[in-house]
C-alpha cells in the first residue's frame, strides 16, 4: 500500500495546525511578490484584498445550491450576471455564474450540443475551434462526447477564417474564437468568424475568459480593440471570468447567451427523485456562496473608474515588459499581442530559451513554458517588479548553460 496520509486518531490542535499550514503555505508560489504570471491576478490594492477576505469569511459556509434559502446570495448572483450582461451587450438575465472558465466553456458546449440536436436535428454535433483555443474546449468535448475539430491558426496566431470556413460541415454545432487566446494574447477575428456561423445557422462562442473583464476598459482607454462581444452579429455565447481580470478570488466566472432561450438548454430539471424536484442551472450541485459574494463585492468596489485605473496600469506595465524584452539581444515577442499577455522566445541558436527559463526559475520567477517560448501575463502588481525582472532576464540570456529539459506544461494532476 502507498505510504499515504491517514486520518489522525485524535483531532489536532487548531493553533498547531494553522502554524503548520502557514509554514507549508510559505513554500508555495510567491504571487504577492509579483513572482507569478498566470495563476493569480494581483490587484495591488490592500483594501480590495481585505474586502474580499472579509466577504469570503462571511459566506464561507453558505450553499448556493438552493438560492431561495439565500436571498442575499441570489440577489448578488443576479446582479453579477446583469452587470456582466450590460458590459458585454446582452439581456440582463441571459446567463449564469459558474465556478470558472472551464465550467463556463463546458456549459456553452453543452448548450450548443443540445441546441443543435433540438433545433437542427444534428445527432452528433461538432465543435470547430482554432488550435489556440483553451484546452477547456477539448475537455468539455471529451466529457460531453462531442467531436472537436481543430483548425490551424495563421502566422499571426489568429484563427484563420478561410480555413475555418473550409472546415465547416453539416454537423458543425458551434464555432469558437478567443478574445484573446491564452498562448499568444491575440484576439481572433471574431466578427468574421461569427459572421460565418450566422450565415449557416451555427452557434458561435467567444471565449473571453481572459479578456471579458479587461477588453471593455482597454477599448475605453482608446485602444484599437476589434469587436468580439455581443455587438458582433452571430456571437451567441461568451465566457468571461471574474476571477481573472475582474479581480475576485477563484471560483467565479460568467457564461452569457445572446438570449435567455439559449440559456434554457443549460437548465436541468429532475422530478423522478424521492427527494423531490431537483433543479440546477450549472454543472455543480452544491456551490460555495463565497465566490458569488466575492465577485459581487469586487465589481462594486472597483466600479468603472477602478477597472479603468487598473487597466491603465496593466497596459503601461505590459508595454514596459514588451519593450524591455524586445531590447534584449536575441529575444523577441513571438506574436504581437492585443492585450497584456504574450509569448516571447528566440530564433538565435546561441540562446536556449528553456535554459533561460531555468535561470529565471533559480531566481524565483515562475515563467510558464510553452511550445514556442515563455509566457507572461501582467497584473497590476507587476508594475513594481518590471525592472528587476528585465535585469534578471538579461542576465539569464547572457549566462545560461544547458537546458535542464523541463517540459512545457500547464496545470497538473495529483
Ligand atoms: C482563454 C482562456 N479560456 C479558458 C480558461 C479556463 O479558465 P479556468 O482555468 O478558470 O477554468 C483560461 C484559463 O487561463 C483561459 O486563459
PDB file of C-alpha atoms in Angstrom, residues 25-241:
ATOM      1  CA  UNK A  25       1.983  27.760   2.527  1.00  0.00           C
ATOM      2  CA  UNK A  26       5.156  29.835   2.665  1.00  0.00           C
ATOM      3  CA  UNK A  27       6.698  27.277   0.288  1.00  0.00           C
ATOM      4  CA  UNK A  28       4.029  27.955  -2.364  1.00  0.00           C
ATOM      5  CA  UNK A  29       4.396  30.313  -5.302  1.00  0.00           C
ATOM      6  CA  UNK A  30       5.054  33.913  -4.207  1.00  0.00           C
ATOM      7  CA  UNK A  31       2.276  35.675  -6.106  1.00  0.00           C
ATOM      8  CA  UNK A  32       2.132  38.532  -3.604  1.00  0.00           C
ATOM      9  CA  UNK A  33       5.698  39.364  -4.525  1.00  0.00           C
ATOM     10  CA  UNK A  34       4.791  39.510  -8.224  1.00  0.00           C
ATOM     11  CA  UNK A  35       6.561  36.232  -8.951  1.00  0.00           C
ATOM     12  CA  UNK A  36       3.557  34.536 -10.553  1.00  0.00           C
ATOM     13  CA  UNK A  37       2.334  35.405 -14.038  1.00  0.00           C
ATOM     14  CA  UNK A  38      -0.760  33.325 -14.568  1.00  0.00           C
ATOM     15  CA  UNK A  39      -2.305  31.664 -11.551  1.00  0.00           C
ATOM     16  CA  UNK A  40      -3.245  34.768  -9.565  1.00  0.00           C
ATOM     17  CA  UNK A  41      -4.115  38.297 -10.687  1.00  0.00           C
ATOM     18  CA  UNK A  42      -2.504  40.502  -8.058  1.00  0.00           C
ATOM     19  CA  UNK A  43      -4.598  43.672  -7.859  1.00  0.00           C
ATOM     20  CA  UNK A  44      -2.022  45.537  -5.745  1.00  0.00           C
ATOM     21  CA  UNK A  45      -4.717  47.088  -3.564  1.00  0.00           C
ATOM     22  CA  UNK A  46      -4.720  46.151   0.095  1.00  0.00           C
ATOM     23  CA  UNK A  47      -8.211  47.474   0.794  1.00  0.00           C
ATOM     24  CA  UNK A  48      -9.631  45.450  -2.099  1.00  0.00           C
ATOM     25  CA  UNK A  49      -7.971  42.264  -0.878  1.00  0.00           C
ATOM     26  CA  UNK A  50      -9.112  42.863   2.674  1.00  0.00           C
ATOM     27  CA  UNK A  51     -12.695  43.366   1.480  1.00  0.00           C
ATOM     28  CA  UNK A  52     -12.614  40.099  -0.467  1.00  0.00           C
ATOM     29  CA  UNK A  53     -11.241  38.232   2.529  1.00  0.00           C
ATOM     30  CA  UNK A  54     -13.980  39.613   4.781  1.00  0.00           C
ATOM     31  CA  UNK A  55     -16.701  38.773   2.272  1.00  0.00           C
ATOM     32  CA  UNK A  56     -15.248  35.286   1.797  1.00  0.00           C
ATOM     33  CA  UNK A  57     -15.376  34.645   5.535  1.00  0.00           C
ATOM     34  CA  UNK A  58     -18.988  35.864   5.774  1.00  0.00           C
ATOM     35  CA  UNK A  59     -20.158  33.395   3.094  1.00  0.00           C
ATOM     36  CA  UNK A  60     -17.689  30.565   3.680  1.00  0.00           C
ATOM     37  CA  UNK A  61     -20.265  28.091   4.972  1.00  0.00           C
ATOM     38  CA  UNK A  62     -23.203  29.024   2.772  1.00  0.00           C
ATOM     39  CA  UNK A  63     -24.510  26.856  -0.039  1.00  0.00           C
ATOM     40  CA  UNK A  64     -25.829  28.413  -3.240  1.00  0.00           C
ATOM     41  CA  UNK A  65     -27.443  25.109  -4.312  1.00  0.00           C
ATOM     42  CA  UNK A  66     -30.807  26.475  -3.244  1.00  0.00           C
ATOM     43  CA  UNK A  67     -30.685  30.221  -3.888  1.00  0.00           C
ATOM     44  CA  UNK A  68     -34.170  30.730  -2.474  1.00  0.00           C
ATOM     45  CA  UNK A  69     -32.855  29.952   1.006  1.00  0.00           C
ATOM     46  CA  UNK A  70     -30.239  32.655   0.500  1.00  0.00           C
ATOM     47  CA  UNK A  71     -31.935  35.746  -0.885  1.00  0.00           C
ATOM     48  CA  UNK A  72     -28.755  37.760  -0.371  1.00  0.00           C
ATOM     49  CA  UNK A  73     -26.711  35.317  -2.475  1.00  0.00           C
ATOM     50  CA  UNK A  74     -29.420  35.071  -5.107  1.00  0.00           C
ATOM     51  CA  UNK A  75     -29.527  38.844  -5.473  1.00  0.00           C
ATOM     52  CA  UNK A  76     -25.740  39.105  -5.725  1.00  0.00           C
ATOM     53  CA  UNK A  77     -25.638  36.383  -8.366  1.00  0.00           C
ATOM     54  CA  UNK A  78     -28.383  38.055 -10.394  1.00  0.00           C
ATOM     55  CA  UNK A  79     -26.533  41.367 -10.057  1.00  0.00           C
ATOM     56  CA  UNK A  80     -23.206  39.917 -11.254  1.00  0.00           C
ATOM     57  CA  UNK A  81     -24.907  38.332 -14.274  1.00  0.00           C
ATOM     58  CA  UNK A  82     -26.791  41.541 -15.063  1.00  0.00           C
ATOM     59  CA  UNK A  83     -23.648  43.703 -14.717  1.00  0.00           C
ATOM     60  CA  UNK A  84     -21.698  41.351 -16.999  1.00  0.00           C
ATOM     61  CA  UNK A  85     -24.578  41.271 -19.471  1.00  0.00           C
ATOM     62  CA  UNK A  86     -24.707  45.058 -19.516  1.00  0.00           C
ATOM     63  CA  UNK A  87     -20.944  45.210 -20.088  1.00  0.00           C
ATOM     64  CA  UNK A  88     -20.976  42.721 -22.962  1.00  0.00           C
ATOM     65  CA  UNK A  89     -24.312  43.629 -24.527  1.00  0.00           C
ATOM     66  CA  UNK A  90     -26.981  41.035 -23.834  1.00  0.00           C
ATOM     67  CA  UNK A  91     -30.199  40.654 -21.825  1.00  0.00           C
ATOM     68  CA  UNK A  92     -29.700  41.068 -18.055  1.00  0.00           C
ATOM     69  CA  UNK A  93     -30.910  37.547 -17.227  1.00  0.00           C
ATOM     70  CA  UNK A  94     -29.377  35.622 -20.135  1.00  0.00           C
ATOM     71  CA  UNK A  95     -26.545  33.950 -18.254  1.00  0.00           C
ATOM     72  CA  UNK A  96     -25.205  32.118 -15.235  1.00  0.00           C
ATOM     73  CA  UNK A  97     -22.361  32.299 -12.817  1.00  0.00           C
ATOM     74  CA  UNK A  98     -20.083  29.281 -12.780  1.00  0.00           C
ATOM     75  CA  UNK A  99     -17.001  28.165 -10.893  1.00  0.00           C
ATOM     76  CA  UNK A 100     -14.541  29.240 -13.587  1.00  0.00           C
ATOM     77  CA  UNK A 101     -13.664  29.406 -17.245  1.00  0.00           C
ATOM     78  CA  UNK A 102     -13.657  25.665 -17.715  1.00  0.00           C
ATOM     79  CA  UNK A 103     -17.180  25.275 -16.336  1.00  0.00           C
ATOM     80  CA  UNK A 104     -18.452  28.237 -18.394  1.00  0.00           C
ATOM     81  CA  UNK A 105     -16.987  26.674 -21.546  1.00  0.00           C
ATOM     82  CA  UNK A 106     -18.376  23.273 -20.594  1.00  0.00           C
ATOM     83  CA  UNK A 107     -21.846  24.824 -20.283  1.00  0.00           C
ATOM     84  CA  UNK A 108     -21.599  26.673 -23.600  1.00  0.00           C
ATOM     85  CA  UNK A 109     -20.567  23.448 -25.376  1.00  0.00           C
ATOM     86  CA  UNK A 110     -23.418  21.561 -23.722  1.00  0.00           C
ATOM     87  CA  UNK A 111     -25.918  24.246 -24.755  1.00  0.00           C
ATOM     88  CA  UNK A 112     -24.620  24.147 -28.331  1.00  0.00           C
ATOM     89  CA  UNK A 113     -24.799  20.355 -28.429  1.00  0.00           C
ATOM     90  CA  UNK A 114     -28.361  20.242 -27.144  1.00  0.00           C
ATOM     91  CA  UNK A 115     -29.455  23.223 -29.256  1.00  0.00           C
ATOM     92  CA  UNK A 116     -28.060  21.554 -32.395  1.00  0.00           C
ATOM     93  CA  UNK A 117     -29.888  18.361 -31.572  1.00  0.00           C
ATOM     94  CA  UNK A 118     -33.157  20.060 -30.725  1.00  0.00           C
ATOM     95  CA  UNK A 119     -33.335  22.695 -33.453  1.00  0.00           C
ATOM     96  CA  UNK A 120     -31.162  21.413 -36.291  1.00  0.00           C
ATOM     97  CA  UNK A 121     -31.565  17.662 -35.873  1.00  0.00           C
ATOM     98  CA  UNK A 122     -27.806  17.053 -35.659  1.00  0.00           C
ATOM     99  CA  UNK A 123     -27.385  13.857 -33.657  1.00  0.00           C
ATOM    100  CA  UNK A 124     -23.629  14.220 -33.192  1.00  0.00           C
ATOM    101  CA  UNK A 125     -22.642  17.869 -33.409  1.00  0.00           C
ATOM    102  CA  UNK A 126     -19.047  19.019 -33.841  1.00  0.00           C
ATOM    103  CA  UNK A 127     -17.234  21.941 -32.242  1.00  0.00           C
ATOM    104  CA  UNK A 128     -14.910  23.862 -34.549  1.00  0.00           C
ATOM    105  CA  UNK A 129     -12.121  25.708 -32.752  1.00  0.00           C
ATOM    106  CA  UNK A 130      -8.774  27.294 -33.576  1.00  0.00           C
ATOM    107  CA  UNK A 131      -5.759  25.317 -32.371  1.00  0.00           C
ATOM    108  CA  UNK A 132      -5.072  28.091 -29.840  1.00  0.00           C
ATOM    109  CA  UNK A 133      -8.461  27.656 -28.099  1.00  0.00           C
ATOM    110  CA  UNK A 134      -8.100  26.792 -24.434  1.00  0.00           C
ATOM    111  CA  UNK A 135      -7.908  23.050 -23.602  1.00  0.00           C
ATOM    112  CA  UNK A 136     -11.162  23.512 -21.675  1.00  0.00           C
ATOM    113  CA  UNK A 137     -12.900  23.006 -25.050  1.00  0.00           C
ATOM    114  CA  UNK A 138     -11.134  19.676 -25.564  1.00  0.00           C
ATOM    115  CA  UNK A 139     -12.024  18.699 -22.020  1.00  0.00           C
ATOM    116  CA  UNK A 140     -15.685  19.703 -22.422  1.00  0.00           C
ATOM    117  CA  UNK A 141     -15.881  17.794 -25.701  1.00  0.00           C
ATOM    118  CA  UNK A 142     -14.404  14.734 -24.057  1.00  0.00           C
ATOM    119  CA  UNK A 143     -16.833  14.845 -21.129  1.00  0.00           C
ATOM    120  CA  UNK A 144     -19.820  15.618 -23.340  1.00  0.00           C
ATOM    121  CA  UNK A 145     -18.851  13.148 -26.054  1.00  0.00           C
ATOM    122  CA  UNK A 146     -18.735  15.821 -28.753  1.00  0.00           C
ATOM    123  CA  UNK A 147     -16.227  15.794 -31.595  1.00  0.00           C
ATOM    124  CA  UNK A 148     -13.712  18.647 -31.529  1.00  0.00           C
ATOM    125  CA  UNK A 149     -12.313  19.777 -34.873  1.00  0.00           C
ATOM    126  CA  UNK A 150      -9.205  21.942 -34.527  1.00  0.00           C
ATOM    127  CA  UNK A 151      -8.269  24.422 -37.227  1.00  0.00           C
ATOM    128  CA  UNK A 152      -4.642  25.622 -37.570  1.00  0.00           C
ATOM    129  CA  UNK A 153      -4.168  29.342 -36.893  1.00  0.00           C
ATOM    130  CA  UNK A 154      -2.469  31.837 -39.214  1.00  0.00           C
ATOM    131  CA  UNK A 155       1.142  33.044 -38.837  1.00  0.00           C
ATOM    132  CA  UNK A 156      -0.050  35.930 -36.623  1.00  0.00           C
ATOM    133  CA  UNK A 157      -1.503  33.402 -34.167  1.00  0.00           C
ATOM    134  CA  UNK A 158      -5.091  34.324 -35.000  1.00  0.00           C
ATOM    135  CA  UNK A 159      -7.840  31.952 -36.156  1.00  0.00           C
ATOM    136  CA  UNK A 160      -7.907  31.644 -39.927  1.00  0.00           C
ATOM    137  CA  UNK A 161     -11.402  32.405 -41.303  1.00  0.00           C
ATOM    138  CA  UNK A 162     -10.711  30.766 -44.689  1.00  0.00           C
ATOM    139  CA  UNK A 163      -9.541  27.531 -43.070  1.00  0.00           C
ATOM    140  CA  UNK A 164     -12.439  27.728 -40.618  1.00  0.00           C
ATOM    141  CA  UNK A 165     -14.982  28.143 -43.421  1.00  0.00           C
ATOM    142  CA  UNK A 166     -13.468  25.160 -45.214  1.00  0.00           C
ATOM    143  CA  UNK A 167     -13.762  23.026 -42.061  1.00  0.00           C
ATOM    144  CA  UNK A 168     -17.491  23.691 -41.522  1.00  0.00           C
ATOM    145  CA  UNK A 169     -19.664  20.619 -42.090  1.00  0.00           C
ATOM    146  CA  UNK A 170     -23.343  19.735 -41.829  1.00  0.00           C
ATOM    147  CA  UNK A 171     -22.565  18.650 -38.267  1.00  0.00           C
ATOM    148  CA  UNK A 172     -20.913  21.838 -37.037  1.00  0.00           C
ATOM    149  CA  UNK A 173     -22.874  22.910 -33.973  1.00  0.00           C
ATOM    150  CA  UNK A 174     -20.513  25.514 -32.514  1.00  0.00           C
ATOM    151  CA  UNK A 175     -17.659  27.667 -33.798  1.00  0.00           C
ATOM    152  CA  UNK A 176     -15.242  29.113 -31.266  1.00  0.00           C
ATOM    153  CA  UNK A 177     -12.948  32.134 -31.132  1.00  0.00           C
ATOM    154  CA  UNK A 178     -10.872  33.599 -28.305  1.00  0.00           C
ATOM    155  CA  UNK A 179     -10.629  37.174 -27.074  1.00  0.00           C
ATOM    156  CA  UNK A 180      -7.770  36.766 -26.547  1.00  0.00           C
ATOM    157  CA  UNK A 181      -6.235  33.284 -26.680  1.00  0.00           C
ATOM    158  CA  UNK A 182      -4.016  32.335 -23.773  1.00  0.00           C
ATOM    159  CA  UNK A 183      -0.831  31.271 -25.591  1.00  0.00           C
ATOM    160  CA  UNK A 184      -0.254  34.490 -27.597  1.00  0.00           C
ATOM    161  CA  UNK A 185      -2.674  37.111 -26.229  1.00  0.00           C
ATOM    162  CA  UNK A 186      -4.102  37.788 -29.701  1.00  0.00           C
ATOM    163  CA  UNK A 187      -7.791  38.253 -30.453  1.00  0.00           C
ATOM    164  CA  UNK A 188      -9.274  36.045 -33.154  1.00  0.00           C
ATOM    165  CA  UNK A 189     -11.218  37.773 -35.982  1.00  0.00           C
ATOM    166  CA  UNK A 190     -14.476  37.267 -34.107  1.00  0.00           C
ATOM    167  CA  UNK A 191     -16.649  39.424 -36.362  1.00  0.00           C
ATOM    168  CA  UNK A 192     -15.689  37.395 -39.441  1.00  0.00           C
ATOM    169  CA  UNK A 193     -15.875  34.024 -37.704  1.00  0.00           C
ATOM    170  CA  UNK A 194     -19.224  34.809 -36.070  1.00  0.00           C
ATOM    171  CA  UNK A 195     -20.484  36.021 -39.461  1.00  0.00           C
ATOM    172  CA  UNK A 196     -19.618  32.627 -40.957  1.00  0.00           C
ATOM    173  CA  UNK A 197     -21.549  30.947 -38.171  1.00  0.00           C
ATOM    174  CA  UNK A 198     -24.537  33.262 -38.551  1.00  0.00           C
ATOM    175  CA  UNK A 199     -24.768  32.635 -42.302  1.00  0.00           C
ATOM    176  CA  UNK A 200     -25.063  28.896 -41.672  1.00  0.00           C
ATOM    177  CA  UNK A 201     -27.282  28.948 -38.544  1.00  0.00           C
ATOM    178  CA  UNK A 202     -24.426  27.734 -36.338  1.00  0.00           C
ATOM    179  CA  UNK A 203     -23.869  28.968 -32.769  1.00  0.00           C
ATOM    180  CA  UNK A 204     -20.708  30.949 -32.016  1.00  0.00           C
ATOM    181  CA  UNK A 205     -18.858  31.210 -28.710  1.00  0.00           C
ATOM    182  CA  UNK A 206     -16.352  33.919 -27.837  1.00  0.00           C
ATOM    183  CA  UNK A 207     -14.020  32.665 -25.140  1.00  0.00           C
ATOM    184  CA  UNK A 208     -13.346  35.902 -23.276  1.00  0.00           C
ATOM    185  CA  UNK A 209     -12.397  34.168 -20.039  1.00  0.00           C
ATOM    186  CA  UNK A 210      -9.251  36.305 -20.107  1.00  0.00           C
ATOM    187  CA  UNK A 211     -10.430  39.431 -21.886  1.00  0.00           C
ATOM    188  CA  UNK A 212     -14.030  39.717 -20.722  1.00  0.00           C
ATOM    189  CA  UNK A 213     -13.232  41.913 -17.745  1.00  0.00           C
ATOM    190  CA  UNK A 214     -10.360  43.817 -19.342  1.00  0.00           C
ATOM    191  CA  UNK A 215     -11.093  44.438 -23.030  1.00  0.00           C
ATOM    192  CA  UNK A 216     -14.059  46.770 -22.372  1.00  0.00           C
ATOM    193  CA  UNK A 217     -11.745  49.079 -20.398  1.00  0.00           C
ATOM    194  CA  UNK A 218      -8.940  48.675 -22.942  1.00  0.00           C
ATOM    195  CA  UNK A 219     -11.359  49.938 -25.563  1.00  0.00           C
ATOM    196  CA  UNK A 220     -12.431  52.877 -23.390  1.00  0.00           C
ATOM    197  CA  UNK A 221      -8.754  53.785 -22.935  1.00  0.00           C
ATOM    198  CA  UNK A 222      -8.678  54.348 -26.677  1.00  0.00           C
ATOM    199  CA  UNK A 223      -7.009  51.110 -27.767  1.00  0.00           C
ATOM    200  CA  UNK A 224      -7.985  49.732 -31.136  1.00  0.00           C
ATOM    201  CA  UNK A 225      -9.903  46.646 -29.978  1.00  0.00           C
ATOM    202  CA  UNK A 226     -11.625  44.622 -32.716  1.00  0.00           C
ATOM    203  CA  UNK A 227     -15.232  43.711 -31.942  1.00  0.00           C
ATOM    204  CA  UNK A 228     -15.582  40.458 -30.020  1.00  0.00           C
ATOM    205  CA  UNK A 229     -18.698  40.721 -27.805  1.00  0.00           C
ATOM    206  CA  UNK A 230     -22.461  40.624 -28.444  1.00  0.00           C
ATOM    207  CA  UNK A 231     -22.144  43.677 -30.679  1.00  0.00           C
ATOM    208  CA  UNK A 232     -20.882  41.201 -33.300  1.00  0.00           C
ATOM    209  CA  UNK A 233     -23.774  39.672 -35.211  1.00  0.00           C
ATOM    210  CA  UNK A 234     -23.553  35.907 -34.808  1.00  0.00           C
ATOM    211  CA  UNK A 235     -21.952  35.769 -31.343  1.00  0.00           C
ATOM    212  CA  UNK A 236     -24.355  33.617 -29.329  1.00  0.00           C
ATOM    213  CA  UNK A 237     -22.399  32.949 -26.129  1.00  0.00           C
ATOM    214  CA  UNK A 238     -19.459  34.381 -24.196  1.00  0.00           C
ATOM    215  CA  UNK A 239     -17.431  33.144 -21.226  1.00  0.00           C
ATOM    216  CA  UNK A 240     -15.813  35.847 -19.046  1.00  0.00           C
ATOM    217  CA  UNK A 241     -14.018  35.045 -15.796  1.00  0.00           C
TER     218      UNK A 241
END
